[in-house]
mmCIF file of N, CA, C and O in Angstrom:
data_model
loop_
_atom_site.group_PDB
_atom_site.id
_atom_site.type_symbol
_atom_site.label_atom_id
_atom_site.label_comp_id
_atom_site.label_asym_id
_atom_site.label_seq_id
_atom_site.Cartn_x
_atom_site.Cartn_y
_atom_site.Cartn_z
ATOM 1 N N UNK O 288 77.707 128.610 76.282
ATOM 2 C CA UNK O 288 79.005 128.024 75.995
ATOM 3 C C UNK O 288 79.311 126.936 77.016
ATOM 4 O O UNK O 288 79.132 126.983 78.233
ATOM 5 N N UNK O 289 79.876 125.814 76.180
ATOM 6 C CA UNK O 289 80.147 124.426 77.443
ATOM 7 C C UNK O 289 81.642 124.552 77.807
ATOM 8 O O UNK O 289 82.378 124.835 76.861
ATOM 9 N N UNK O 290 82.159 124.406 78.901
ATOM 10 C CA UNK O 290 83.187 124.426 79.167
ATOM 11 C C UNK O 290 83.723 123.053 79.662
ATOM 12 O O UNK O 290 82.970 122.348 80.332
ATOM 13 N N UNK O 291 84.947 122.646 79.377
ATOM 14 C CA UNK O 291 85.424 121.292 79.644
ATOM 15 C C UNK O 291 85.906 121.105 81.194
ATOM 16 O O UNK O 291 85.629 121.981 82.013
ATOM 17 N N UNK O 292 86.686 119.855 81.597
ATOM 18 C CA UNK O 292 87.162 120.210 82.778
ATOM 19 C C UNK O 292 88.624 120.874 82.814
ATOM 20 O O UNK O 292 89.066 121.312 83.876
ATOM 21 N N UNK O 293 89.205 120.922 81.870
ATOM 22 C CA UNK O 293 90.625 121.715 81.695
ATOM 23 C C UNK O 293 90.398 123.156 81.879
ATOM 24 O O UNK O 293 91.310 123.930 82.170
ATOM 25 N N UNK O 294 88.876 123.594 81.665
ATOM 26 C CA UNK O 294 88.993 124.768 81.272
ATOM 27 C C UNK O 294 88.307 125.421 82.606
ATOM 28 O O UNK O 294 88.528 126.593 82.910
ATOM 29 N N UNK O 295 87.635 124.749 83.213
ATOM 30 C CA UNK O 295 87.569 125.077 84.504
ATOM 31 C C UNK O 295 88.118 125.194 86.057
ATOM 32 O O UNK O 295 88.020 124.474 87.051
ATOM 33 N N UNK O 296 88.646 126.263 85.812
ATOM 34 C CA UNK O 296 89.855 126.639 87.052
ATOM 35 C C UNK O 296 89.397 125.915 88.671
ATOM 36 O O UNK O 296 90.086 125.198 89.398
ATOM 37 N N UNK O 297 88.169 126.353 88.847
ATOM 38 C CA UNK O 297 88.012 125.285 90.635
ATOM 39 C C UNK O 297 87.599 124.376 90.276
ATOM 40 O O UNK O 297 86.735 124.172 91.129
ATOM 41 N N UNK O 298 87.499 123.032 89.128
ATOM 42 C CA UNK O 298 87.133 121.883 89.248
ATOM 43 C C UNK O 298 88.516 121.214 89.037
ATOM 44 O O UNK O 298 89.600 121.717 89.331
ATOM 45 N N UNK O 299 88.261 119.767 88.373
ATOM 46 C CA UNK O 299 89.480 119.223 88.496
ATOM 47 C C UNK O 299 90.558 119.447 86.880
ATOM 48 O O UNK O 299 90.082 119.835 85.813
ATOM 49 N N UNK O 300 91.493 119.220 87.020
ATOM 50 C CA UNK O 300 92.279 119.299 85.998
ATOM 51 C C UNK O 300 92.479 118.744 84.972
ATOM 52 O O UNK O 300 92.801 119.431 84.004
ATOM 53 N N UNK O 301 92.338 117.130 84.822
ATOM 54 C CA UNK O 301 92.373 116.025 83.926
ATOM 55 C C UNK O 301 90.943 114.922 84.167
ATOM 56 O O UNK O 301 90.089 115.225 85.000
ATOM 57 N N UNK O 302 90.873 114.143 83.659
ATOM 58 C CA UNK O 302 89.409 113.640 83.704
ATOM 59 C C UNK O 302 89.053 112.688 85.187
ATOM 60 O O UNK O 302 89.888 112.199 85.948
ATOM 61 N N UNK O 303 87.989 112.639 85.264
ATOM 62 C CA UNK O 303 86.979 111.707 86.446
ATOM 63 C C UNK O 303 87.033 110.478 86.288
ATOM 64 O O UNK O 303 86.983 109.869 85.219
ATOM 65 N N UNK O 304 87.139 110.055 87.352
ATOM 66 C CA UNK O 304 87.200 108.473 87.353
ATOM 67 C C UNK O 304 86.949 107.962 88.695
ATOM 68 O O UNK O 304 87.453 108.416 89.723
ATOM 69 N N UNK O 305 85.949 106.767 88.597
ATOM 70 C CA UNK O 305 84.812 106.035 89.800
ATOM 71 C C UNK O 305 86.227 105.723 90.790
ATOM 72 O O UNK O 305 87.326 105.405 90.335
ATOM 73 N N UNK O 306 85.950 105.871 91.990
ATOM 74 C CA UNK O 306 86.975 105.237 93.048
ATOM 75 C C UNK O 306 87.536 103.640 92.631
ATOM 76 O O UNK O 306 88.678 103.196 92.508
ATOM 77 N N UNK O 307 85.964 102.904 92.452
ATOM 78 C CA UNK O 307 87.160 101.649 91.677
ATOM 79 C C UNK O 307 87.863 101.521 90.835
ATOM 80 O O UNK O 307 88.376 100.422 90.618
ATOM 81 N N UNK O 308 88.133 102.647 90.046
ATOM 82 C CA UNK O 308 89.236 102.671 88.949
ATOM 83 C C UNK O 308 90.514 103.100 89.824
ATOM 84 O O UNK O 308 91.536 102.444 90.025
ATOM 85 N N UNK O 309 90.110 104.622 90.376
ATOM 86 C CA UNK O 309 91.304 104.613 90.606
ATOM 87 C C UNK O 309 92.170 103.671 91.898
ATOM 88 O O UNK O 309 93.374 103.635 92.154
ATOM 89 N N UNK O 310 91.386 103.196 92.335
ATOM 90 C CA UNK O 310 92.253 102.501 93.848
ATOM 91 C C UNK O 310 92.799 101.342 92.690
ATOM 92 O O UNK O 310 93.937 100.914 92.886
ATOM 93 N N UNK O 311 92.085 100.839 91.554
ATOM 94 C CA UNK O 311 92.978 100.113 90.911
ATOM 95 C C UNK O 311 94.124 100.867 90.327
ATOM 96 O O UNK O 311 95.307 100.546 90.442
ATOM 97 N N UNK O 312 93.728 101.741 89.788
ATOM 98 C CA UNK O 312 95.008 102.216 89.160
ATOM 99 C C UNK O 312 96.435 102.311 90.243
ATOM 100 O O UNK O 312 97.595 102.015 89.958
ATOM 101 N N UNK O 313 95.825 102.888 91.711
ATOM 102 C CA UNK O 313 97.594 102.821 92.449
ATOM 103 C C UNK O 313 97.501 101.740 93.320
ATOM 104 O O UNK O 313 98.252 101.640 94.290
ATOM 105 N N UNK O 314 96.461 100.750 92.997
ATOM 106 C CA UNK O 314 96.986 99.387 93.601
ATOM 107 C C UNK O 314 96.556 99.749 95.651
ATOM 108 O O UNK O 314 97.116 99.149 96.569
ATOM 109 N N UNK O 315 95.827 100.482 95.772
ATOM 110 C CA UNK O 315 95.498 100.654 96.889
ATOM 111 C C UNK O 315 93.537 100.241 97.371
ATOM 112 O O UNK O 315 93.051 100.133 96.245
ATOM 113 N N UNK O 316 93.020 100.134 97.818
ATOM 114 C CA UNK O 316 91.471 99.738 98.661
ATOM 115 C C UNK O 316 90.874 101.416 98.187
ATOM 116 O O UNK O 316 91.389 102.528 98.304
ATOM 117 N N UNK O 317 89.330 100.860 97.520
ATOM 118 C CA UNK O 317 88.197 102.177 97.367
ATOM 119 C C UNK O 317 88.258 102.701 98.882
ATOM 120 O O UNK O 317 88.438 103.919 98.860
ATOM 121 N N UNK O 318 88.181 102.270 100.021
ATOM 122 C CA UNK O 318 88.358 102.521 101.418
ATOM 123 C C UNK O 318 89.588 103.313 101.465
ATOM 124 O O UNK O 318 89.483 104.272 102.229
ATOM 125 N N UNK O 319 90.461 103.230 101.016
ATOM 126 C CA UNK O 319 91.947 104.176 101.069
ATOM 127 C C UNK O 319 91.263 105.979 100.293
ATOM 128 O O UNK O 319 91.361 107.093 100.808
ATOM 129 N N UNK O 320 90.699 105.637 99.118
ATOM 130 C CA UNK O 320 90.838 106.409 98.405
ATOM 131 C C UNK O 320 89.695 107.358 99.135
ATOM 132 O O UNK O 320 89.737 108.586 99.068
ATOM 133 N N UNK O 321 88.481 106.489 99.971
ATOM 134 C CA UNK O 321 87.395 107.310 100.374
ATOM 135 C C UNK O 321 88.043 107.918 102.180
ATOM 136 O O UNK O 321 87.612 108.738 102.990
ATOM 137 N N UNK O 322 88.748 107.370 102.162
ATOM 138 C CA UNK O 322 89.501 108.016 103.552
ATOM 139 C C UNK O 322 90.664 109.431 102.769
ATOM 140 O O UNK O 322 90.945 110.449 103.402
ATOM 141 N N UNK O 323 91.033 109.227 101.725
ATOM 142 C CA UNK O 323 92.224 110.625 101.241
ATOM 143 C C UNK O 323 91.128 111.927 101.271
ATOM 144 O O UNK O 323 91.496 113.057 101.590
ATOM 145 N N UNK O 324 89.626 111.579 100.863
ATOM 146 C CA UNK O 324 88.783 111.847 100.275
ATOM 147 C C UNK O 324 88.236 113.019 101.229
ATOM 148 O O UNK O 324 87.928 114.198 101.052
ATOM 149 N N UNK O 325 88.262 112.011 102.483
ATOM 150 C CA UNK O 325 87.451 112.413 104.193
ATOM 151 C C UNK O 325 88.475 113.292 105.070
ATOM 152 O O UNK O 325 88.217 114.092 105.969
ATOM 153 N N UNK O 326 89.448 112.985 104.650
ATOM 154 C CA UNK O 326 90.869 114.091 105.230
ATOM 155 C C UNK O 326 91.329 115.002 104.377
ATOM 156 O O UNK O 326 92.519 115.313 104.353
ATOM 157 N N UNK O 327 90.373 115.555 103.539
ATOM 158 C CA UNK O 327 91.081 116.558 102.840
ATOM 159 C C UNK O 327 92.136 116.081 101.950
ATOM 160 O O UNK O 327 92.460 116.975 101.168
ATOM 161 N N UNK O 328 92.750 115.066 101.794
ATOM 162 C CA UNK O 328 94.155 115.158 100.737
ATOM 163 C C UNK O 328 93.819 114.695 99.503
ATOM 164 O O UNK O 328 94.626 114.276 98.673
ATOM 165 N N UNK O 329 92.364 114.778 99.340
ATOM 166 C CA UNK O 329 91.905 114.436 97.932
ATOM 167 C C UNK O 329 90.966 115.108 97.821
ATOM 168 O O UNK O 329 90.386 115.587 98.795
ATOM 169 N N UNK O 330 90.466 115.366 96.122
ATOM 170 C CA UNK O 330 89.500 116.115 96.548
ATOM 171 C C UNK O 330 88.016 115.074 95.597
ATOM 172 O O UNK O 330 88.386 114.604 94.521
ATOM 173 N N UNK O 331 86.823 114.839 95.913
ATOM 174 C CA UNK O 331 85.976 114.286 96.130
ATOM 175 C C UNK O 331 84.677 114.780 94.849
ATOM 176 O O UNK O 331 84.047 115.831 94.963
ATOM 177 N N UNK O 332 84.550 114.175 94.132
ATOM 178 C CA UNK O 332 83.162 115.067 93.039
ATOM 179 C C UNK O 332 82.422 114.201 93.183
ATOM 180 O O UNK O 332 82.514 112.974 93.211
ATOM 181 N N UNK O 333 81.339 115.194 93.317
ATOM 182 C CA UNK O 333 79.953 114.378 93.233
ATOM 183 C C UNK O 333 79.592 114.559 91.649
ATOM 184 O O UNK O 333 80.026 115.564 91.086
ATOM 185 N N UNK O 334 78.911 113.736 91.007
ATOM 186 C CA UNK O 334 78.615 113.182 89.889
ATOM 187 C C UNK O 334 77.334 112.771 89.939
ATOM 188 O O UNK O 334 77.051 111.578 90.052
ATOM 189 N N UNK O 335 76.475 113.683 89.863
ATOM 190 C CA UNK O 335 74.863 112.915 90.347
ATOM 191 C C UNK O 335 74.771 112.135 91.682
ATOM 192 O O UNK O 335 74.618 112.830 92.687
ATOM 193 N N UNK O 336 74.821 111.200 91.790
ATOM 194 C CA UNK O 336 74.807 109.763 92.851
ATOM 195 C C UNK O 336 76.229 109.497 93.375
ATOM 196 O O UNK O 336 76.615 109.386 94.539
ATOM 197 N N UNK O 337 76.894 109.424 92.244
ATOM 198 C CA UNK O 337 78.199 108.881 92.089
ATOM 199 C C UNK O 337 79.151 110.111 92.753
ATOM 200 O O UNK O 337 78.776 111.273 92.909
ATOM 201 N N UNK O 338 80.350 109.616 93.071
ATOM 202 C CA UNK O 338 81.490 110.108 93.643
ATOM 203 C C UNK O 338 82.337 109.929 92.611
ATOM 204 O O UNK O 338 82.242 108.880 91.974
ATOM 205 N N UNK O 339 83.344 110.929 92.236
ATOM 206 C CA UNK O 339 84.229 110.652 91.334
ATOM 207 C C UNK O 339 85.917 111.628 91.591
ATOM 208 O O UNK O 339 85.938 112.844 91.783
ATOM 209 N N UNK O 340 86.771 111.029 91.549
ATOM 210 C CA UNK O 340 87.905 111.790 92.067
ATOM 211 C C UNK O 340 89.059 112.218 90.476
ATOM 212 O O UNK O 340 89.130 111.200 89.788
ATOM 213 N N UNK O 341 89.593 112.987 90.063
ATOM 214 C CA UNK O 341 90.905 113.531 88.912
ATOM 215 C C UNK O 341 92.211 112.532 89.211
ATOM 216 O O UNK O 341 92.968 112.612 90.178
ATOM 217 N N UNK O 342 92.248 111.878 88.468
ATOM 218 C CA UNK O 342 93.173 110.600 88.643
ATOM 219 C C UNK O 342 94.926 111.683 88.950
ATOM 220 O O UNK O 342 95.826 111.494 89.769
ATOM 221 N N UNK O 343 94.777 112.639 87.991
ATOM 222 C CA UNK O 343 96.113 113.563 88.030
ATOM 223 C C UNK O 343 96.293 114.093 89.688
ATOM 224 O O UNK O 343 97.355 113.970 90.298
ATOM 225 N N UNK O 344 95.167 114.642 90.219
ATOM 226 C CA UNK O 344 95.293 114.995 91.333
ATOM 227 C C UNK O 344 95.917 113.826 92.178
ATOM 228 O O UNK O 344 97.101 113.922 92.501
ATOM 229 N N UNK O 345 95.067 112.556 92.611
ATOM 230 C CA UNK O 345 95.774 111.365 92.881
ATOM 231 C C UNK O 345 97.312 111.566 93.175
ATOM 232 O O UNK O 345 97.940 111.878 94.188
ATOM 233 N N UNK O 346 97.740 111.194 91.591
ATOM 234 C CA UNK O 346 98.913 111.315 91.820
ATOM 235 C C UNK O 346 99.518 112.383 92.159
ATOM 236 O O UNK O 346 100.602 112.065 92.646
ATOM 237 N N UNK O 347 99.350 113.672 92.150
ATOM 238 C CA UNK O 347 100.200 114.510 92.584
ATOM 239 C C UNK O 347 100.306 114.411 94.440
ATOM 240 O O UNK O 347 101.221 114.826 95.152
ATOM 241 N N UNK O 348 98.898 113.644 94.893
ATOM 242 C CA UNK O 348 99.046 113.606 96.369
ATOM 243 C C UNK O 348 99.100 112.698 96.941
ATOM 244 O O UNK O 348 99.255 112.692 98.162
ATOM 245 N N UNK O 349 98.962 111.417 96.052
ATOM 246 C CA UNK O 349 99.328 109.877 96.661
ATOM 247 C C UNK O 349 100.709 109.866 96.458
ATOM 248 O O UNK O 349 101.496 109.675 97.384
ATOM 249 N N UNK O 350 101.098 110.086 95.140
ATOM 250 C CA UNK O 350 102.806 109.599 94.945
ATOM 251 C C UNK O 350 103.983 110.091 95.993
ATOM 252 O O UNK O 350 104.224 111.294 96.087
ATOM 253 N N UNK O 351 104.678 109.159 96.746
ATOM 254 C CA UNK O 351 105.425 110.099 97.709
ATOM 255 C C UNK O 351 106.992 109.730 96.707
ATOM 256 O O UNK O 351 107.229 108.567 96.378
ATOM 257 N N UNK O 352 107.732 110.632 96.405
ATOM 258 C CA UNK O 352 108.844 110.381 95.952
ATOM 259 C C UNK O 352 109.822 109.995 97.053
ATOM 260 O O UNK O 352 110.222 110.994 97.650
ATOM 261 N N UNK O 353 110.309 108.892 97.486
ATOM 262 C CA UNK O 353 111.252 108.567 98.341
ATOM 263 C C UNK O 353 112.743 108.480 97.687
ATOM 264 O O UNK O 353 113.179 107.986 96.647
ATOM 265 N N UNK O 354 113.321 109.190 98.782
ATOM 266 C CA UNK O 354 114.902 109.783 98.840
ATOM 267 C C UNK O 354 115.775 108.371 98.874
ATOM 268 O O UNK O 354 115.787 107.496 99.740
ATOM 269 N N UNK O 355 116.502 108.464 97.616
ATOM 270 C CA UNK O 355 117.933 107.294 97.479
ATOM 271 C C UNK O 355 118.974 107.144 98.647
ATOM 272 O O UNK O 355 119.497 108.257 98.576
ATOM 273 N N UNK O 356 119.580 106.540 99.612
ATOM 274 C CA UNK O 356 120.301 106.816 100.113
ATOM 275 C C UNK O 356 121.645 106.765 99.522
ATOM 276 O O UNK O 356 122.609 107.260 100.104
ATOM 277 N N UNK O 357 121.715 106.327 98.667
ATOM 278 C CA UNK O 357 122.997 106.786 97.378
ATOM 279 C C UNK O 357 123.040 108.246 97.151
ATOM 280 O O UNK O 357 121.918 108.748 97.217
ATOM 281 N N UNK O 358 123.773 108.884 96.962
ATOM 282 C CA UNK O 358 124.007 110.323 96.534
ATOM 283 C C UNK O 358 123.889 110.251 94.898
ATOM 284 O O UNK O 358 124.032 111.270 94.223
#
């Protein structure tokens, strides 16, 4: 039986994507994304050769929600 990546609890949650996608996607350097990568706040798949990171994860640990000073 093949299992997807949704369906696998310790891999990632939503799909893989090459560091140059995602540093495009939040507008940040493959160097940013391979440093979140090297400190733990990301987590890192190897893919044969390739490195590949869960774009969802990303955001749950790149996005910082900053506080309104309006109430």
């Amino acid at each position: 039986m093949r299992t997807t990546n949704t369906e696998n609890r310790s891999g990632p949650r939503g799909h893989l994507v090459a560091l140059a996608d995602a540093a495009e996607e939040f507008s940040v350097s493959v160097k940013t994304i391979r440093r979140r990568i090297a400190d733990g706040t990301v987590t890192g798949y190897r893919v044969g050769r390739l490195i590949r990171v869960d774009l969802d994860e990303l955001r749950d640990r790149l996005a910082i929600t900053i506080p309104s000073a309006r109430p």
